[in-house]
Coordinates of C-alpha atoms in Angstrom, one line a residue:
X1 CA 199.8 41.7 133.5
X2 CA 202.0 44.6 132.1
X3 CA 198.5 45.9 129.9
X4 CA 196.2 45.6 133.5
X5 CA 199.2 47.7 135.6
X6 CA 198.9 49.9 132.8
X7 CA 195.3 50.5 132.7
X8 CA 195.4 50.5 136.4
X9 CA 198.0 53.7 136.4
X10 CA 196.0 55.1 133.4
X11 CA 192.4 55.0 135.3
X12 CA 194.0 56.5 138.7
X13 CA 195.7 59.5 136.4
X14 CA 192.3 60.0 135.2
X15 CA 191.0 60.4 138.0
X16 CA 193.3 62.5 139.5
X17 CA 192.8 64.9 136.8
X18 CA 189.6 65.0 136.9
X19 CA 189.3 65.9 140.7
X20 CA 191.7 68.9 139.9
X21 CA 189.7 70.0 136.9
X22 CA 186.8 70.1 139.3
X23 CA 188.6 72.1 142.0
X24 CA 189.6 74.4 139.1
X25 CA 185.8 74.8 138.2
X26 CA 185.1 75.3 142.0
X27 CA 187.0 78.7 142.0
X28 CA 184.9 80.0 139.0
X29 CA 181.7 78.6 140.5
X30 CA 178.7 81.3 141.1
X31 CA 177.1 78.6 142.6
X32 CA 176.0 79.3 146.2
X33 CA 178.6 77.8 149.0
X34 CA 177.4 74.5 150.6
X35 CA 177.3 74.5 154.4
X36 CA 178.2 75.3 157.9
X37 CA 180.0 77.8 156.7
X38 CA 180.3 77.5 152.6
X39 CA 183.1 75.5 151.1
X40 CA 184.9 77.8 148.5
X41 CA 188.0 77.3 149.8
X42 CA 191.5 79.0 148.5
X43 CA 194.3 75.9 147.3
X44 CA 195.8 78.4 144.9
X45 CA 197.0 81.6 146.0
X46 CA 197.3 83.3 142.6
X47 CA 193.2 82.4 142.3
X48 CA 192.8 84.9 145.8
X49 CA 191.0 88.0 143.9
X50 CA 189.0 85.5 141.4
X51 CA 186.3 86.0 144.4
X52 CA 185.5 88.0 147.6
X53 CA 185.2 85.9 150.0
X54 CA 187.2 82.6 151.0
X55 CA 185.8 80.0 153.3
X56 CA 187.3 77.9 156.4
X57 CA 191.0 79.9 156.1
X58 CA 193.7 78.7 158.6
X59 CA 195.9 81.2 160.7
X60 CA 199.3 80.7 160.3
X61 CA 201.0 81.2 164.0
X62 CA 202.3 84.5 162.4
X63 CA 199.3 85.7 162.0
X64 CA 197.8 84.8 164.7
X65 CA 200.4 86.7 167.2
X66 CA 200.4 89.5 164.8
X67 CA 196.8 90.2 165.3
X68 CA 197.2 89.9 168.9
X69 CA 199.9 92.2 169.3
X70 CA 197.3 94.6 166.9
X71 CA 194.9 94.3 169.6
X72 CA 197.4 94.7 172.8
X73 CA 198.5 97.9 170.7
X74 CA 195.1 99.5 170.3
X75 CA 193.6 98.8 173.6
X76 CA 196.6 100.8 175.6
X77 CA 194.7 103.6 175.6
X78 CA 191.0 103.5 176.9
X79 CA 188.0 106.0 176.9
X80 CA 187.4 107.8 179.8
X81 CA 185.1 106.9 182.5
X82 CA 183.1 109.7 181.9
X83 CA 182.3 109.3 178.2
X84 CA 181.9 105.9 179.0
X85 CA 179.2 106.4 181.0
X86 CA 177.8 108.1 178.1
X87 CA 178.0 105.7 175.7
X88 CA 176.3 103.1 177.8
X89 CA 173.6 106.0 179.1
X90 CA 172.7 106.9 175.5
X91 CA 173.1 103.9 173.0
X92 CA 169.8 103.9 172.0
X93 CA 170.7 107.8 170.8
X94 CA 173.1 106.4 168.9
X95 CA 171.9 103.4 167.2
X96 CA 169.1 106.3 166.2
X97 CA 171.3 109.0 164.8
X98 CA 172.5 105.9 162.8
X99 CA 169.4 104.6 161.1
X100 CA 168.6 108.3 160.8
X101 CA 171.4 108.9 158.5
X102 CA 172.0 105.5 156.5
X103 CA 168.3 104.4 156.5
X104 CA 168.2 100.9 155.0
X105 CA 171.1 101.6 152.7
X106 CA 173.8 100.0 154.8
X107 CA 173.5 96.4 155.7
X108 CA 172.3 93.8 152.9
X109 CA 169.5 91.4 153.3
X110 CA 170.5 88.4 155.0
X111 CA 169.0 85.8 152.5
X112 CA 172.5 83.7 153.8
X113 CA 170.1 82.9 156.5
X114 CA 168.7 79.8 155.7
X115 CA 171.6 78.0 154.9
X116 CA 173.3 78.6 157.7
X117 CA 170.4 78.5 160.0
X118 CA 167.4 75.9 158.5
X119 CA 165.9 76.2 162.4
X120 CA 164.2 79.6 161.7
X121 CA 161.3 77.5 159.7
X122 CA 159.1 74.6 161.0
X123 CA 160.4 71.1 160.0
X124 CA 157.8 70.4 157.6
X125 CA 158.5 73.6 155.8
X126 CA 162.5 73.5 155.7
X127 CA 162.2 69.9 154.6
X128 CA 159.6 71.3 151.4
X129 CA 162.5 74.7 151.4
X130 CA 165.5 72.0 151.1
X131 CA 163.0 69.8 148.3
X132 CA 162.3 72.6 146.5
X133 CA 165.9 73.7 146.2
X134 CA 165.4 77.5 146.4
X135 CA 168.2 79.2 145.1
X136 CA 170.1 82.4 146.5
X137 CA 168.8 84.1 143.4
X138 CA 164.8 82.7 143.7
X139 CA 165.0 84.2 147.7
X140 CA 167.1 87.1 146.9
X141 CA 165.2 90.9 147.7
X142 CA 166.4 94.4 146.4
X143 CA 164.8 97.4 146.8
X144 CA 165.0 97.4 142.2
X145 CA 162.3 94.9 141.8
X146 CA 159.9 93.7 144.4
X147 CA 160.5 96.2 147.2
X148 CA 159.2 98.8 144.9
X149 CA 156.0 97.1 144.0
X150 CA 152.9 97.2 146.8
X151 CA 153.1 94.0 148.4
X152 CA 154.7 92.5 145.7
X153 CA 157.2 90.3 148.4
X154 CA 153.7 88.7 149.4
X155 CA 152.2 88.1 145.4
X156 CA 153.4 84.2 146.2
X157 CA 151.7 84.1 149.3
X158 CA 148.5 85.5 148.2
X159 CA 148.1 83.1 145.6
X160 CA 149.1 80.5 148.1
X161 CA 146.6 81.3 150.8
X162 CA 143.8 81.8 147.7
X163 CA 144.7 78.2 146.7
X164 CA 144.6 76.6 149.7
X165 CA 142.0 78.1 151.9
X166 CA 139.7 80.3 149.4
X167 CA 140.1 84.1 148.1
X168 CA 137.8 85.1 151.4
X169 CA 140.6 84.2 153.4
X170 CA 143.9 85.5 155.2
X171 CA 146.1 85.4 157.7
X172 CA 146.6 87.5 160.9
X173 CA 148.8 86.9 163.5
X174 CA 150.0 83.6 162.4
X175 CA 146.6 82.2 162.0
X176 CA 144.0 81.8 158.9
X177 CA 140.7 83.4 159.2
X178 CA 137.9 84.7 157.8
X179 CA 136.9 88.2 156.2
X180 CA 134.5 89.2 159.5
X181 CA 136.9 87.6 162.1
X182 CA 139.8 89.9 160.1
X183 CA 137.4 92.8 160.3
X184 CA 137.0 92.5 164.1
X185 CA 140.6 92.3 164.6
X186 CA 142.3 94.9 162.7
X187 CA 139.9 97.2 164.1
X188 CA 141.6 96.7 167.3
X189 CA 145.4 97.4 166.1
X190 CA 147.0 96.8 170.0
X191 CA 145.8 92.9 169.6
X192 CA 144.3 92.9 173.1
X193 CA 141.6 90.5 173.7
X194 CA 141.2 90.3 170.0
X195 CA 141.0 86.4 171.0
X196 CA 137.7 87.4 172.6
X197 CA 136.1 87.9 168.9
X198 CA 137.2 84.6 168.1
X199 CA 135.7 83.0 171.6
X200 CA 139.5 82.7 173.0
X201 CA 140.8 84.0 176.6
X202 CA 142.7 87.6 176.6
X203 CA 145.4 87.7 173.3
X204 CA 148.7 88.6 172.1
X205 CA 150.1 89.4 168.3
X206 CA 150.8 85.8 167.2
X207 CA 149.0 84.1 169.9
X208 CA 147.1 81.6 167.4
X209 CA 150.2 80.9 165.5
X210 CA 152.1 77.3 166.3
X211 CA 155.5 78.1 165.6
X212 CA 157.2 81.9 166.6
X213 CA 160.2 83.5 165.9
X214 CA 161.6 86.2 167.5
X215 CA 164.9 88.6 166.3
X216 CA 166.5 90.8 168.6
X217 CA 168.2 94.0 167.3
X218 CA 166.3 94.0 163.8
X219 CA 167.6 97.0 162.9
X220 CA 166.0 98.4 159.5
X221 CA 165.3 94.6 158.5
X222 CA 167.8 93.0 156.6
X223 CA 166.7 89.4 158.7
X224 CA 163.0 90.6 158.7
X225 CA 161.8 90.9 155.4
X226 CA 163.8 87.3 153.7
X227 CA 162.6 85.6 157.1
X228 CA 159.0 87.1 156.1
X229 CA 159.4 86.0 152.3
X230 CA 159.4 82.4 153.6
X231 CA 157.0 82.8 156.3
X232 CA 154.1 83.9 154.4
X233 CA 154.1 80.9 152.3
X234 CA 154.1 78.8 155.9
X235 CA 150.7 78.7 158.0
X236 CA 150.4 78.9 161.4
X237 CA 153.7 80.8 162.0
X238 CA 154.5 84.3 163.3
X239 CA 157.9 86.5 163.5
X240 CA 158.4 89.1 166.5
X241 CA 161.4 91.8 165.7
X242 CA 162.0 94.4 168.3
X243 CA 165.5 96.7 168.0
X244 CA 166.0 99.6 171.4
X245 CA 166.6 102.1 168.2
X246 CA 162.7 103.3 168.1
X247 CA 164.0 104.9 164.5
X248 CA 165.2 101.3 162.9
X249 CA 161.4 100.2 164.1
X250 CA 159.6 103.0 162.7
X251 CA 161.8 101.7 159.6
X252 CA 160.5 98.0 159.6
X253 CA 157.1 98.9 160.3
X254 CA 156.6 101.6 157.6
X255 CA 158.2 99.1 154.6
X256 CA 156.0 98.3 152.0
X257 CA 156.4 94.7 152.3
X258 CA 155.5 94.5 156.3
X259 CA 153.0 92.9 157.0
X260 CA 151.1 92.6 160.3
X261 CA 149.7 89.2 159.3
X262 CA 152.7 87.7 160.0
X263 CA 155.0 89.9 162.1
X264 CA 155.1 92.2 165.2
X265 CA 157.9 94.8 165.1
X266 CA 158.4 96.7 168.6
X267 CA 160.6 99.0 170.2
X268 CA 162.1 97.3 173.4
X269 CA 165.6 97.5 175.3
X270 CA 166.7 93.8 175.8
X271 CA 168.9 95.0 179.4
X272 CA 165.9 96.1 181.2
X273 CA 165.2 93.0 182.9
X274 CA 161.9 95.1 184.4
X275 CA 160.4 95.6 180.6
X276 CA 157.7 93.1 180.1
X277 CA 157.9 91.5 175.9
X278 CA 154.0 91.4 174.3
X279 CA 154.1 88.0 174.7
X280 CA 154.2 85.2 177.6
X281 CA 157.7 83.4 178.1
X282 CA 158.4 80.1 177.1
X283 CA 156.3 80.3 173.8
X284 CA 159.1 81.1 171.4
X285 CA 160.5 78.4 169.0
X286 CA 163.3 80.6 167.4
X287 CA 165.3 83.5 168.5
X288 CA 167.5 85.0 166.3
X289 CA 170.8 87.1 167.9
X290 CA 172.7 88.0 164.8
X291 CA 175.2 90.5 165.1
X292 CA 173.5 92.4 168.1
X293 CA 175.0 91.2 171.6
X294 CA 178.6 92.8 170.6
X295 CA 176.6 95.6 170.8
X296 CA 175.7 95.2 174.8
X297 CA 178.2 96.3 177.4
X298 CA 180.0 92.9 178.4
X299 CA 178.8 93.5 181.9
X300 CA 174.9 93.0 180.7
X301 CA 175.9 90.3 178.3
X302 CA 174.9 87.5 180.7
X303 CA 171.6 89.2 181.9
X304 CA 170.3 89.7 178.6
X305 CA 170.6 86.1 177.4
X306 CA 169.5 84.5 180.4
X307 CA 166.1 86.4 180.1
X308 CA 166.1 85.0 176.3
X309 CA 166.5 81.7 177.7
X310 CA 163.6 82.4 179.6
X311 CA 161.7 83.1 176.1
X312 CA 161.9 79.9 174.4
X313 CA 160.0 77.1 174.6
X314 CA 161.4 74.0 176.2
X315 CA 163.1 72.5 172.8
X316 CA 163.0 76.1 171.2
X317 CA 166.7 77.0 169.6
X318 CA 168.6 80.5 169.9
X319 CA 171.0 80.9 166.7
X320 CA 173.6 83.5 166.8
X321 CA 176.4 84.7 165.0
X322 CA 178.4 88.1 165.5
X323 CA 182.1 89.6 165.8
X324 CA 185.0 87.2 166.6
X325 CA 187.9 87.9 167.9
X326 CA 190.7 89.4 166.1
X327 CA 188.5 90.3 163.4
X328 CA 190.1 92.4 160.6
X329 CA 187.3 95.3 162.4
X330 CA 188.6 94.9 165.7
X331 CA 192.1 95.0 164.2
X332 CA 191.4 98.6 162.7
X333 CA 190.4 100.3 165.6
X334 CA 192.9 103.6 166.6
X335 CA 194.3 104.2 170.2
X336 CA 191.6 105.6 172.2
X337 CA 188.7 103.6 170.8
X338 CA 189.2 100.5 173.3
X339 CA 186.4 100.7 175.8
X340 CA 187.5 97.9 177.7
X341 CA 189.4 94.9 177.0
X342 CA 188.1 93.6 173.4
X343 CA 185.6 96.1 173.3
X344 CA 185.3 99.5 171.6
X345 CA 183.4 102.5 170.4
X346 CA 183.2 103.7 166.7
X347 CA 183.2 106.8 165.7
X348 CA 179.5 107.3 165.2
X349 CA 179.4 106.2 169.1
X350 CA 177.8 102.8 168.7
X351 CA 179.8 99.9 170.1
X352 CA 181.1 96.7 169.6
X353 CA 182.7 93.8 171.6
X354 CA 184.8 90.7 170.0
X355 CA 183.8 87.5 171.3
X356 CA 185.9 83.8 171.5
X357 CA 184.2 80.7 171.6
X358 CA 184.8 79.8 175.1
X359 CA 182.9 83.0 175.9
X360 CA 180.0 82.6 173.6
X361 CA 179.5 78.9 175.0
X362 CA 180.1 80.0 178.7
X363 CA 177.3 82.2 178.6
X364 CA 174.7 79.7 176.7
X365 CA 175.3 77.0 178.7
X366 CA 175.0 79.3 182.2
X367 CA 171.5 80.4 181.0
X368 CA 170.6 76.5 180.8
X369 CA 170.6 75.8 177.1
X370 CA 172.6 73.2 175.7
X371 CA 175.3 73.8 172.7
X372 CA 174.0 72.3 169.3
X373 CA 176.9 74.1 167.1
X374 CA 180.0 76.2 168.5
X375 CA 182.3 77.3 165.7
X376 CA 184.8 79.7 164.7
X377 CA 184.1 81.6 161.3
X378 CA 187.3 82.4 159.6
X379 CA 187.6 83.8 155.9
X380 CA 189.1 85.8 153.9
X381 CA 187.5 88.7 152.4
X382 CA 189.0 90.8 149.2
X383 CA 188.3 93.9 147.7
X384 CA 189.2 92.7 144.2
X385 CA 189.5 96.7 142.7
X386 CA 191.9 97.5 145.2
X387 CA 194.0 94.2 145.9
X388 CA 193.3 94.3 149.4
X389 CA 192.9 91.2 152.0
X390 CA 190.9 91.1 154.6
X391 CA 190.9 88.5 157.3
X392 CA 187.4 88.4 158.5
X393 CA 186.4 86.2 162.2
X394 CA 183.1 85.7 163.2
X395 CA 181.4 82.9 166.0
X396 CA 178.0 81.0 164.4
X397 CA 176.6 79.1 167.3
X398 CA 172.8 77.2 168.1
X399 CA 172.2 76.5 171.4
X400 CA 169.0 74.5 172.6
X401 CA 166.5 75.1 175.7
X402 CA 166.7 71.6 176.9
X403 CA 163.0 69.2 176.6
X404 CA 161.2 69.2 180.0
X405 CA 158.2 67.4 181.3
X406 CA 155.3 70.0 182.4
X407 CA 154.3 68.9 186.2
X408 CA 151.0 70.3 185.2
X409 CA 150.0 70.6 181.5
X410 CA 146.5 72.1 182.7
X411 CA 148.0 75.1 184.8
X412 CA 150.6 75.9 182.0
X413 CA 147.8 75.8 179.3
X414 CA 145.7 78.1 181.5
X415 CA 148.2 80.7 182.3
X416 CA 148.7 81.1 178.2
X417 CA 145.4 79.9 176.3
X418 CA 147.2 80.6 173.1
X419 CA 150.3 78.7 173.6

């Protein structure tokens, strides 16, 4: 009995050790963070600049009240109505003057994206993505290797579509076609009635494609060009990106590895209700709001995603993520930055608003869609050179237009051929 107790206590030690050598490991891992929201998370303090970025990290109430009081401090002094005015009046100046001077040189590429958000591709191909296990490295794009070859981002699709559908094939606007039906629509660059060639009813960009995706506030295309690295590997599908900074556009569009076949990049202000998008409502599957409605005065906030709403078809998921509140950003602002309460202006003039949870679902769920995920991103960011911490907050949320029965399938497929 004594020998069994003793193997008994001698198994369980085992095991213990072992679960702690395996935490050890997961410190040192360069293995990419499983999901929502990685899992590399900090049990040993001395291990905090073994890595730059901590997952899931709980506030202490210290910290929490310090970072209000932070906030309470900086927002005593506001801007002045009349610059205000300005900065609303002439964001788009701005956000120009901004991509004029840093380019494509300031944000990274997104390839984060598909972990965190597997809705931007059709089921079929996130379940082959997930099968074929694509690492962070396979997906990864810099500007060293296949940015600077000609078309090089596409080599994989090329060979795809060759293999699958013949060499005198391609793809335009989501769709596969031949080499004469390709002539008669790039000759018409606008895409109107270029359905007529193909014996269709008037046309959009993407009209043929089966599943779209739209981002809002591109910018120079850090989401665009890992989105399109899937995308041209995936038939039938077509990405719309559209930014109110005319200059981040004119960036996407003159990239080597755009590619009209399967996006549509176009300048467009999101608050103007009035401006019409180059493409029907309710034929979107995926929009993508990432890090671009902090940038909308709080006032417009509500306006500009109920008209999104209106975008998606009935099913069709909007993902967002973007500036939480209390973030170690909003926590460096200086007195006289604070445009209104949890809102406030940089120093280049472009603007950013902190958002809580509550908010963020509040203004979903009044546009009609339904929450699918709601959470609260905290971690802790290090620069490892300089020793410094850096407690980082940001909202990830995927709300859902709700299924609805058509009244009159016939009427809805005549009012958009395409959809």
């Amino acid at each position: 009995m004594g020998s069994l107790n003793t193997t008994n206590f001698i198994t369980r030690l085992s095991a213990l050790c072992l679960r702690k050598t395996k935490m050890q490991h997961r410190h040192q891992s360069n293995r990419r963070p499983t999901v929502p929201l990685g899992s590399r998370i900090l049990t040993d303090p001395s291990k905090v600049f073994e890595h730059n970025m901590w997952d899931h990290m709980q506030w202490s109430q210290e910290e929490e009240e310090n970072a209000k009081k932070k906030a309470t401090e900086n927002s005593l002094v506001k801007v002045q109505s009349e610059d205000q005015d300005k900065y609303e009046r002439e964001a788009s100046k701005y956000w120009n003057e901004f991509y004029k001077t840093h380019k494509n040189n300031f944000f990274k590429d997104r390839n984060w994206l598909f972990l965190e958000f597997p809705e931007i591709l059709p089921e079929k191909r996130r379940e082959e993505f997930k099968t074929e296990k694509i690492s962070l490295e396979h997906t990864k794009i810099n500007n060293d290797n296949s940015f600077t070859l000609k078309n090089g981002m596409f080599e994989e699709g090329e060979k795809y579509w060759e293999k699958n559908y013949g060499s005198g094939s391609t793809a335009v606007q989501g769709y596969v076609y031949n080499k004469n039906q390709v002539k008669a629509l790039t000759a018409n660059p606008q895409g109107k009635k270029c359905g007529e060639e193909l014996g269709q009813g008037e046309s959009f960009p993407g009209c043929d494609a089966t599943y779209r995706i739209l981002e809002v506030g591109c910018g120079a295309g850090n989401s665009v060009f890992p989105i399109l690295k899937v995308l041209c590997n995936t038939p039938g599908t077509f990405l719309y990106c559209c930014d109110f900074a005319s200059g981040a556009v004119e960036l996407v569009k003159s990239h080597s590895s755009y590619n009209s076949a399967w996006c549509s990049a176009f300048v467009h202000d999101v608050c103007d209700d009035a401006l019409p998008y180059p493409f029907p409502d309710e034929i979107l599957d995926v929009i993508l709001l990432v890090f671009v409605l902090s940038t909308i005065h709080p006032d417009r906030m509500q306006g500009v995603v109920n008209r999104l709403a209106k975008l998606l078809k009935p099913g069709g998921m909007l993902l967002f993520r973007d500036y939480g509140r209390y973030d170690t950003a909003q926590l460096r602002f200086k007195e006289g930055h604070c445009l209104s309460e949890n809102f406030y202006v940089r120093g280049d003039g472009t603007r950013v608003y902190f958002f809580t949870k509550d908010e963020v679902w509040n203004m979903f769920t009044l546009a009609g869609l339904t929450e699918v995920q709601n959470l609260v991103d905290r971690r802790l960011q290090v620069n490892r050179k300089k020793k410094v911490k850096m407690q980082r907050v940001w909202i990830q949320s995927k709300f859902q237009k709700p299924l609805q029965s058509l009244h009159n399938p016939e009427e809805s497929t005549k009012r958009h051929p395409c959809k």
